CSV table of C-alpha atoms in Angstrom, one decimal:
chain,number,residue,atom,x,y,z
A,1,ARG,CA,107.6,228.7,52.5
A,2,TYR,CA,109.2,225.3,52.3
A,3,THR,CA,110.4,222.8,49.8
A,4,LEU,CA,108.9,219.3,49.5
A,5,LEU,CA,111.2,216.7,47.9
A,6,VAL,CA,109.1,213.8,46.6
A,7,GLY,CA,110.4,210.3,45.7
A,8,ALA,CA,108.7,207.1,44.8
A,9,ASP,CA,109.4,203.5,44.0
A,10,PRO,CA,113.2,203.1,44.6
A,11,GLN,CA,112.5,199.4,44.9
A,12,PRO,CA,116.1,198.4,45.9
A,13,ARG,CA,117.2,194.8,45.8
A,14,ALA,CA,119.8,193.3,48.1
A,15,SER,CA,123.3,193.2,46.5
A,16,THR,CA,123.0,189.4,46.4
A,17,ALA,CA,119.7,189.6,44.4
A,18,GLY,CA,119.6,188.4,40.9
A,19,TYR,CA,118.7,190.6,38.0
A,20,ASP,CA,115.2,191.3,36.9
A,21,ASN,CA,113.4,193.5,34.4
A,22,ASN,CA,113.9,196.5,36.6
A,23,ALA,CA,117.2,198.4,36.7
A,24,TYR,CA,117.4,198.3,40.5
A,25,HIS,CA,120.0,195.6,41.2
A,26,SER,CA,121.4,196.6,44.5
A,27,LEU,CA,121.2,199.1,47.3
A,28,ASP,CA,123.5,201.4,45.3
A,29,CYS,CA,120.4,203.1,43.8
A,30,CYS,CA,119.4,204.2,47.3
A,31,GLU,CA,122.8,205.5,48.1
A,32,ASP,CA,122.5,207.6,45.0
A,33,LEU,CA,119.0,208.7,45.9
A,34,TYR,CA,120.1,209.8,49.5
A,35,ARG,CA,123.1,211.6,48.0
A,36,ASP,CA,121.0,213.5,45.4
A,37,MET,CA,118.4,214.4,48.0
A,38,ARG,CA,121.1,215.6,50.5
A,39,GLU,CA,122.8,217.7,47.8
A,40,LYS,CA,119.5,219.2,46.6
A,41,ALA,CA,118.4,220.1,50.2
A,42,ALA,CA,121.9,221.7,50.9
A,43,THR,CA,121.2,224.2,48.1
A,44,ILE,CA,118.0,225.3,49.8
A,45,THR,CA,119.0,227.7,52.5
A,46,ASP,CA,116.0,230.1,52.8
A,47,ARG,CA,113.3,227.7,53.9
A,48,ASN,CA,112.7,224.3,55.5
A,49,VAL,CA,113.0,221.1,53.5
A,50,TYR,CA,110.7,218.1,53.9
A,51,GLY,CA,110.6,214.8,52.1
A,52,LEU,CA,107.7,212.5,51.0
A,53,MET,CA,108.5,209.0,49.9
A,54,LEU,CA,105.5,207.4,48.1
A,55,GLY,CA,106.3,203.8,48.7
A,56,ASP,CA,108.0,200.7,47.4
A,57,ILE,CA,110.9,201.3,49.7
A,58,VAL,CA,112.2,197.7,50.2
A,59,HIS,CA,110.8,195.6,47.4
A,60,GLU,CA,109.5,192.7,49.5
A,61,ASN,CA,112.7,192.3,51.4
A,62,MET,CA,111.9,193.2,55.0
A,63,SER,CA,115.6,193.2,56.0
A,64,LEU,CA,116.2,196.2,53.8
A,65,TYR,CA,114.1,198.5,56.1
A,66,ASP,CA,117.2,198.9,58.4
A,67,ASN,CA,119.2,200.2,55.4
A,68,TYR,CA,116.4,202.6,54.5
A,69,VAL,CA,116.1,203.9,58.0
A,70,GLU,CA,119.9,204.4,58.2
A,71,GLY,CA,119.8,206.3,54.9
A,72,LEU,CA,117.1,208.6,56.2
A,73,LYS,CA,119.4,209.6,59.1
A,74,THR,CA,121.8,211.1,56.6
A,75,LEU,CA,119.4,213.4,54.8
A,76,GLY,CA,119.2,216.3,57.3
A,77,PHE,CA,115.5,216.8,56.9
A,78,PRO,CA,112.4,214.8,57.9
A,79,MET,CA,111.0,212.2,55.5
A,80,PHE,CA,107.3,211.2,55.6
A,81,ASN,CA,106.8,207.7,54.3
A,82,ILE,CA,103.9,205.9,52.6
A,83,ILE,CA,103.6,202.2,52.4
A,84,GLY,CA,103.7,200.7,48.9
A,85,ASN,CA,102.6,197.2,47.8
A,86,HIS,CA,106.2,196.0,47.8
A,87,ASP,CA,106.7,197.2,51.4
A,88,ASN,CA,104.3,194.5,52.7
A,89,ASP,CA,105.8,191.3,54.0
A,90,PRO,CA,105.0,188.7,51.2
A,91,LYS,CA,105.2,185.9,53.9
A,92,ALA,CA,102.3,187.4,55.9
A,93,THR,CA,98.8,186.0,55.5
A,94,ASN,CA,96.8,189.2,55.6
A,95,ASP,CA,96.8,192.9,55.1
A,96,THR,CA,97.3,193.7,58.8
A,97,GLU,CA,100.3,191.3,59.2
A,98,GLY,CA,101.8,192.4,55.9
A,99,ARG,CA,102.3,196.0,57.1
A,100,ARG,CA,103.7,195.0,60.6
A,101,VAL,CA,107.4,195.5,59.7
A,102,PHE,CA,106.7,198.9,58.0
A,103,GLU,CA,104.9,200.1,61.1
A,104,GLU,CA,107.7,198.8,63.4
A,105,LYS,CA,110.4,200.6,61.4
A,106,LEU,CA,108.7,203.7,60.1
A,107,GLY,CA,105.4,204.2,62.0
A,108,PRO,CA,101.7,204.1,61.0
A,109,THR,CA,100.6,203.5,57.5
A,110,TYR,CA,98.0,206.2,57.6
A,111,TYR,CA,98.4,209.6,59.4
A,112,SER,CA,98.2,213.3,58.9
A,113,PHE,CA,100.4,216.3,59.5
A,114,ASN,CA,100.5,220.0,58.8
A,115,ILE,CA,103.1,222.0,57.1
A,116,GLY,CA,102.3,225.7,57.0
A,117,LYS,CA,98.7,226.2,56.0
A,118,LEU,CA,98.4,222.8,54.3
A,119,HIS,CA,97.0,219.6,55.9
A,120,PHE,CA,98.7,216.5,54.5
A,121,VAL,CA,96.8,213.2,54.7
A,122,VAL,CA,98.8,210.0,54.1
A,123,LEU,CA,96.7,207.0,53.2
A,124,ASP,CA,97.3,203.3,53.0
A,125,ASN,CA,95.1,202.7,50.0
A,126,LEU,CA,96.2,199.2,49.3
A,127,ILE,CA,94.2,196.2,50.6
A,128,MET,CA,96.7,193.4,50.4
A,129,LYS,CA,95.6,189.8,49.6
A,130,LEU,CA,97.2,186.5,48.9
A,131,ASN,CA,98.0,185.5,45.4
A,132,SER,CA,97.6,182.0,43.9
A,133,SER,CA,101.0,181.1,45.4
A,134,LYS,CA,99.8,182.1,48.9
A,135,GLU,CA,102.1,185.1,49.0
A,136,LEU,CA,100.8,188.5,50.1
A,137,LYS,CA,101.5,190.2,46.8
A,138,ASP,CA,98.1,190.9,45.2
A,139,TYR,CA,96.0,193.9,46.2
A,140,ASP,CA,92.9,195.9,45.7
A,141,ASN,CA,92.9,199.7,45.6
A,142,GLY,CA,90.8,201.3,48.2
A,143,LEU,CA,90.5,202.1,51.9
A,144,THR,CA,89.7,199.6,54.6
A,145,ASP,CA,86.8,200.5,56.9
A,146,GLU,CA,89.5,201.3,59.6
A,147,VAL,CA,91.3,203.8,57.3
A,148,TRP,CA,88.0,205.3,56.1
A,149,GLN,CA,86.8,205.9,59.7
A,150,TRP,CA,90.1,207.4,60.7
A,151,LEU,CA,90.0,209.7,57.7
A,152,GLN,CA,86.5,211.0,58.5
A,153,ASN,CA,87.6,211.6,62.1
A,154,ASP,CA,90.8,213.4,61.0
A,155,LEU,CA,89.0,215.7,58.6
A,156,SER,CA,86.4,216.5,61.2
A,157,TYR,CA,89.0,218.6,63.0
A,158,ILE,CA,90.1,220.5,59.9
A,159,ASP,CA,88.5,223.8,58.8
A,160,ARG,CA,86.8,223.4,55.5
A,161,SER,CA,88.8,226.2,54.0
A,162,THR,CA,92.1,224.4,54.7
A,163,THR,CA,93.9,223.1,51.6
A,164,LEU,CA,94.4,219.3,51.7
A,165,MET,CA,97.2,217.4,50.2
A,166,VAL,CA,96.4,213.7,49.9
A,167,ALA,CA,99.3,211.2,49.4
A,168,ALA,CA,99.1,207.5,48.7
A,169,HIS,CA,101.1,204.9,46.9
A,170,SER,CA,98.5,203.7,44.4
A,171,PRO,CA,96.4,206.1,42.3
A,172,MET,CA,93.3,207.3,44.1
A,173,PHE,CA,91.1,207.2,41.0
A,174,LYS,CA,91.1,204.9,38.1
A,175,LYS,CA,89.2,204.8,34.8
A,176,ILE,CA,86.7,202.0,34.7
A,177,ASP,CA,87.1,201.4,31.0
A,178,ASN,CA,90.3,200.8,29.1
A,179,SER,CA,90.0,203.7,26.7
A,180,ASN,CA,92.8,206.2,26.2
A,181,ARG,CA,90.4,209.1,26.8
């Protein structure tokens, strides 16, 4: 038995950032997030606690990774991180360069781990590309050949009866049409 605390899209802005259409105007939202997660984890005393952050951790400001890493140190439980589209360096020129800071600060963008009888697969399912302003902000959903090969290899070591948990920032499946069905 364990508890998995899941978070997504905190998208903090530096305190000096201007206002935008989102409510996240400073790092205060992350301080609140860390406090809430610490407090919740402290109430769980009969099992291990783990965290899973589903991306958009720094909202295109690579200097905020250090704040995030420092905040993780206060939680008291391990946090598994997934890269989001806003975690890529918008000044980079390609997908590989875009994820460099995430990898330096938090580790690989695709990996797997086991908790109990579950096998977790974390996927970078964003293929970043330059927008019309030559910023690395656009993306396609999907897996690069590199990630696909790694996934096939990883799953070759897992018994077919093992329950898989797949985690990624972007939806893994999308309706092709625009209907509401």
